[in-house]
Amino acid sequence: RYASEILKKFEMNKCNVALSPGEPRSQLTKCTEEEDVDPTFYRKLIGSLRYLCNTRPDLAYNVGIVSRFMERPKSSHLIAVKRILRYVKSTINYAPISWCSKKEPVVALSSCEAEYIATSLSTCQAIWLKNLIEEISQDKCETDTLKIDNVSAINLAKNPIAHGRSKHIELRFHYLREQVNKGNLALIHCRSEEQVADLLTKAVTVQVFEKLRSEMGIETVDNMN
C-alpha cells in the first residue's frame, strides 16, 4: 500500500516499469554542468524511498547511492531516482518473507569472528522460521541450510577442537555450534558468484539481480497464497 501511495504522490503510478532499480554500469557523480533539480522535491523522493527500504531490502543499495546527492541534485540523479520508482511499480506486491538488519554492539577481532557472530544471529532466525512452519503445517521440516562465504567460520562452528580460539566470544553466539552439533543446521560454503549480499552492495545485471532477489526470499505476495 505504501509503495502505491509513493507512486501516486510523485505521479509515477502510470510510468513504464523497470526490471531492476538501477543500471549496472551507471556512475553518478556531482556533475556541475547538468541542470539543477529542486532539492526539496528530491529530498522528499529520497525520504519516501528510504522509509520503503524498511520492507524492501532490494532497494537499499540504489537508494543509498542517490542519497549522496541531496545537497545539489542534478537531472541525472533524478533520472536514477525515477528508475527506482519504475522498479517499485513492477514489483508492487513484492516483500521479504523475513529479514532484519541491526548493528551489534560487539567488537570482532577478525573477519572469521565477525562471520561467526553474524551466522549465529541468522541461526536464531532460521530455527524460529523452521519451528513456525512445522507448527503451522504439522510436518517435519528438513535440516536448515545456511550459506557462508568464510571457510574459517564454518570450521569454527563444526570443529570442537577450535574451541580454544573462540573462548573470548560471548557465550550466546555459540548457539550456532549447538545447533550444528544437534543436526538442526547445516553449514555450506558460498562461492563469490552466489553471494546473495551482492544485491545490497553493488549494481548487477537484471538476470543476476532477479536471481539474487529470489534467493533472498523477496517474493510477490500472490506466490505466497
PDB file of C-alpha atoms in Angstrom, residues 61-175:
ATOM      1  CA  TYR A  61      21.895  -0.143  -2.424  1.00  0.00           C
ATOM      2  CA  ASN A  62      20.426   2.108  -5.104  1.00  0.00           C
ATOM      3  CA  VAL A  63      18.622   4.331  -2.613  1.00  0.00           C
ATOM      4  CA  GLY A  64      21.899   4.689  -0.720  1.00  0.00           C
ATOM      5  CA  ILE A  65      23.653   5.818  -3.904  1.00  0.00           C
ATOM      6  CA  VAL A  66      21.120   8.509  -4.855  1.00  0.00           C
ATOM      7  CA  SER A  67      21.010   9.721  -1.238  1.00  0.00           C
ATOM      8  CA  ARG A  68      24.544  11.086  -1.656  1.00  0.00           C
ATOM      9  CA  PHE A  69      23.355  13.942  -3.850  1.00  0.00           C
ATOM     10  CA  MET A  70      20.620  15.566  -1.762  1.00  0.00           C
ATOM     11  CA  GLU A  71      22.594  18.798  -1.333  1.00  0.00           C
ATOM     12  CA  ARG A  72      22.678  19.750  -5.038  1.00  0.00           C
ATOM     13  CA  PRO A  73      20.784  17.164  -7.080  1.00  0.00           C
ATOM     14  CA  LYS A  74      21.132  17.178 -10.862  1.00  0.00           C
ATOM     15  CA  SER A  75      18.968  15.841 -13.661  1.00  0.00           C
ATOM     16  CA  SER A  76      20.901  12.546 -13.875  1.00  0.00           C
ATOM     17  CA  HIS A  77      20.302  11.956 -10.170  1.00  0.00           C
ATOM     18  CA  LEU A  78      16.560  12.485 -10.602  1.00  0.00           C
ATOM     19  CA  ILE A  79      16.541  10.052 -13.531  1.00  0.00           C
ATOM     20  CA  ALA A  80      18.196   7.455 -11.278  1.00  0.00           C
ATOM     21  CA  VAL A  81      15.567   8.019  -8.574  1.00  0.00           C
ATOM     22  CA  LYS A  82      12.762   7.649 -11.099  1.00  0.00           C
ATOM     23  CA  ARG A  83      14.367   4.399 -12.254  1.00  0.00           C
ATOM     24  CA  ILE A  84      13.938   3.108  -8.689  1.00  0.00           C
ATOM     25  CA  LEU A  85      10.280   4.176  -8.697  1.00  0.00           C
ATOM     26  CA  ARG A  86       9.746   2.411 -12.020  1.00  0.00           C
ATOM     27  CA  TYR A  87      11.186  -0.741 -10.457  1.00  0.00           C
ATOM     28  CA  VAL A  88       8.913  -0.316  -7.432  1.00  0.00           C
ATOM     29  CA  LYS A  89       5.916  -0.258  -9.769  1.00  0.00           C
ATOM     30  CA  SER A  90       6.996  -3.514 -11.433  1.00  0.00           C
ATOM     31  CA  THR A  91       7.332  -5.213  -8.021  1.00  0.00           C
ATOM     32  CA  ILE A  92       4.450  -3.541  -6.216  1.00  0.00           C
ATOM     33  CA  ASN A  93       3.364  -6.752  -4.436  1.00  0.00           C
ATOM     34  CA  TYR A  94       6.854  -7.961  -3.529  1.00  0.00           C
ATOM     35  CA  ALA A  95       8.022  -8.259   0.064  1.00  0.00           C
ATOM     36  CA  PRO A  96      10.577 -10.266   2.068  1.00  0.00           C
ATOM     37  CA  ILE A  97       9.382 -13.331   3.935  1.00  0.00           C
ATOM     38  CA  SER A  98      11.542 -12.352   6.894  1.00  0.00           C
ATOM     39  CA  TRP A  99      14.507 -10.058   7.326  1.00  0.00           C
ATOM     40  CA  CYS A 100      16.262  -7.803   9.815  1.00  0.00           C
ATOM     41  CA  SER A 101      19.272  -5.526   9.935  1.00  0.00           C
ATOM     42  CA  LYS A 102      20.932  -4.316  13.115  1.00  0.00           C
ATOM     43  CA  LYS A 103      24.294  -3.183  14.369  1.00  0.00           C
ATOM     44  CA  GLU A 104      25.608  -5.484  17.072  1.00  0.00           C
ATOM     45  CA  PRO A 105      27.439  -3.786  19.987  1.00  0.00           C
ATOM     46  CA  VAL A 106      30.253  -6.331  19.634  1.00  0.00           C
ATOM     47  CA  VAL A 107      33.838  -5.869  18.501  1.00  0.00           C
ATOM     48  CA  ALA A 108      35.110  -8.797  16.415  1.00  0.00           C
ATOM     49  CA  LEU A 109      38.859  -9.424  16.359  1.00  0.00           C
ATOM     50  CA  SER A 110      38.865 -10.979  12.895  1.00  0.00           C
ATOM     51  CA  SER A 111      36.695 -11.498   9.823  1.00  0.00           C
ATOM     52  CA  CYS A 112      36.211 -15.092  10.970  1.00  0.00           C
ATOM     53  CA  GLU A 113      34.694 -13.941  14.267  1.00  0.00           C
ATOM     54  CA  ALA A 114      32.507 -11.377  12.505  1.00  0.00           C
ATOM     55  CA  GLU A 115      31.118 -14.066  10.194  1.00  0.00           C
ATOM     56  CA  TYR A 116      30.680 -16.487  13.106  1.00  0.00           C
ATOM     57  CA  ILE A 117      28.669 -13.940  15.097  1.00  0.00           C
ATOM     58  CA  ALA A 118      26.546 -12.971  12.072  1.00  0.00           C
ATOM     59  CA  THR A 119      25.862 -16.643  11.318  1.00  0.00           C
ATOM     60  CA  SER A 120      24.807 -17.241  14.913  1.00  0.00           C
ATOM     61  CA  LEU A 121      22.241 -14.444  14.659  1.00  0.00           C
ATOM     62  CA  SER A 122      20.996 -15.867  11.345  1.00  0.00           C
ATOM     63  CA  THR A 123      20.700 -19.273  13.010  1.00  0.00           C
ATOM     64  CA  CYS A 124      18.238 -17.881  15.546  1.00  0.00           C
ATOM     65  CA  GLN A 125      16.059 -16.570  12.727  1.00  0.00           C
ATOM     66  CA  ALA A 126      16.313 -19.809  10.734  1.00  0.00           C
ATOM     67  CA  ILE A 127      15.379 -22.023  13.689  1.00  0.00           C
ATOM     68  CA  TRP A 128      12.460 -19.751  14.569  1.00  0.00           C
ATOM     69  CA  LEU A 129      11.114 -19.900  11.000  1.00  0.00           C
ATOM     70  CA  LYS A 130      11.566 -23.677  10.924  1.00  0.00           C
ATOM     71  CA  ASN A 131       9.621 -24.110  14.165  1.00  0.00           C
ATOM     72  CA  LEU A 132       6.885 -21.772  12.911  1.00  0.00           C
ATOM     73  CA  ILE A 133       6.472 -23.711   9.645  1.00  0.00           C
ATOM     74  CA  GLU A 134       6.395 -27.042  11.497  1.00  0.00           C
ATOM     75  CA  GLU A 135       3.754 -25.721  13.880  1.00  0.00           C
ATOM     76  CA  ILE A 136       1.560 -24.443  11.049  1.00  0.00           C
ATOM     77  CA  SER A 137       1.968 -27.380   8.659  1.00  0.00           C
ATOM     78  CA  GLN A 138       2.300 -30.126  11.306  1.00  0.00           C
ATOM     79  CA  ASP A 139       5.069 -31.613   9.142  1.00  0.00           C
ATOM     80  CA  LYS A 140       8.716 -32.162   9.995  1.00  0.00           C
ATOM     81  CA  CYS A 141      10.989 -29.821   8.051  1.00  0.00           C
ATOM     82  CA  GLU A 142      14.329 -30.782   6.592  1.00  0.00           C
ATOM     83  CA  THR A 143      17.567 -29.600   8.162  1.00  0.00           C
ATOM     84  CA  ASP A 144      18.079 -25.867   7.659  1.00  0.00           C
ATOM     85  CA  THR A 145      20.998 -24.870   5.447  1.00  0.00           C
ATOM     86  CA  LEU A 146      22.991 -21.661   5.795  1.00  0.00           C
ATOM     87  CA  LYS A 147      25.424 -20.484   3.134  1.00  0.00           C
ATOM     88  CA  ILE A 148      28.575 -18.791   4.445  1.00  0.00           C
ATOM     89  CA  ASP A 149      31.418 -17.304   2.413  1.00  0.00           C
ATOM     90  CA  ASN A 150      34.011 -17.719   5.180  1.00  0.00           C
ATOM     91  CA  VAL A 151      35.535 -21.207   5.476  1.00  0.00           C
ATOM     92  CA  SER A 152      37.163 -20.389   8.831  1.00  0.00           C
ATOM     93  CA  ALA A 153      33.790 -19.539  10.371  1.00  0.00           C
ATOM     94  CA  ILE A 154      32.376 -22.860   9.142  1.00  0.00           C
ATOM     95  CA  ASN A 155      35.292 -24.771  10.659  1.00  0.00           C
ATOM     96  CA  LEU A 156      34.920 -22.867  13.923  1.00  0.00           C
ATOM     97  CA  ALA A 157      31.258 -23.892  14.153  1.00  0.00           C
ATOM     98  CA  LYS A 158      31.819 -27.540  13.201  1.00  0.00           C
ATOM     99  CA  ASN A 159      35.109 -28.388  14.906  1.00  0.00           C
ATOM    100  CA  PRO A 160      35.143 -28.628  18.741  1.00  0.00           C
ATOM    101  CA  ILE A 161      38.949 -28.632  18.656  1.00  0.00           C
ATOM    102  CA  ALA A 162      38.827 -24.985  17.608  1.00  0.00           C
ATOM    103  CA  HIS A 163      37.088 -24.099  20.869  1.00  0.00           C
ATOM    104  CA  GLY A 164      40.294 -22.640  22.294  1.00  0.00           C
ATOM    105  CA  ARG A 165      40.287 -19.920  19.640  1.00  0.00           C
ATOM    106  CA  SER A 166      36.742 -18.838  20.467  1.00  0.00           C
ATOM    107  CA  LYS A 167      36.714 -18.707  24.273  1.00  0.00           C
ATOM    108  CA  HIS A 168      36.561 -14.912  24.266  1.00  0.00           C
ATOM    109  CA  ILE A 169      33.416 -14.857  22.080  1.00  0.00           C
ATOM    110  CA  GLU A 170      30.238 -14.234  24.068  1.00  0.00           C
ATOM    111  CA  LEU A 171      28.520 -17.468  25.110  1.00  0.00           C
ATOM    112  CA  ARG A 172      25.229 -16.594  23.409  1.00  0.00           C
ATOM    113  CA  PHE A 173      26.866 -16.696  19.987  1.00  0.00           C
ATOM    114  CA  HIS A 174      27.819 -20.367  20.463  1.00  0.00           C
ATOM    115  CA  TYR A 175      24.156 -21.222  19.904  1.00  0.00           C
TER     116      TYR A 175
END
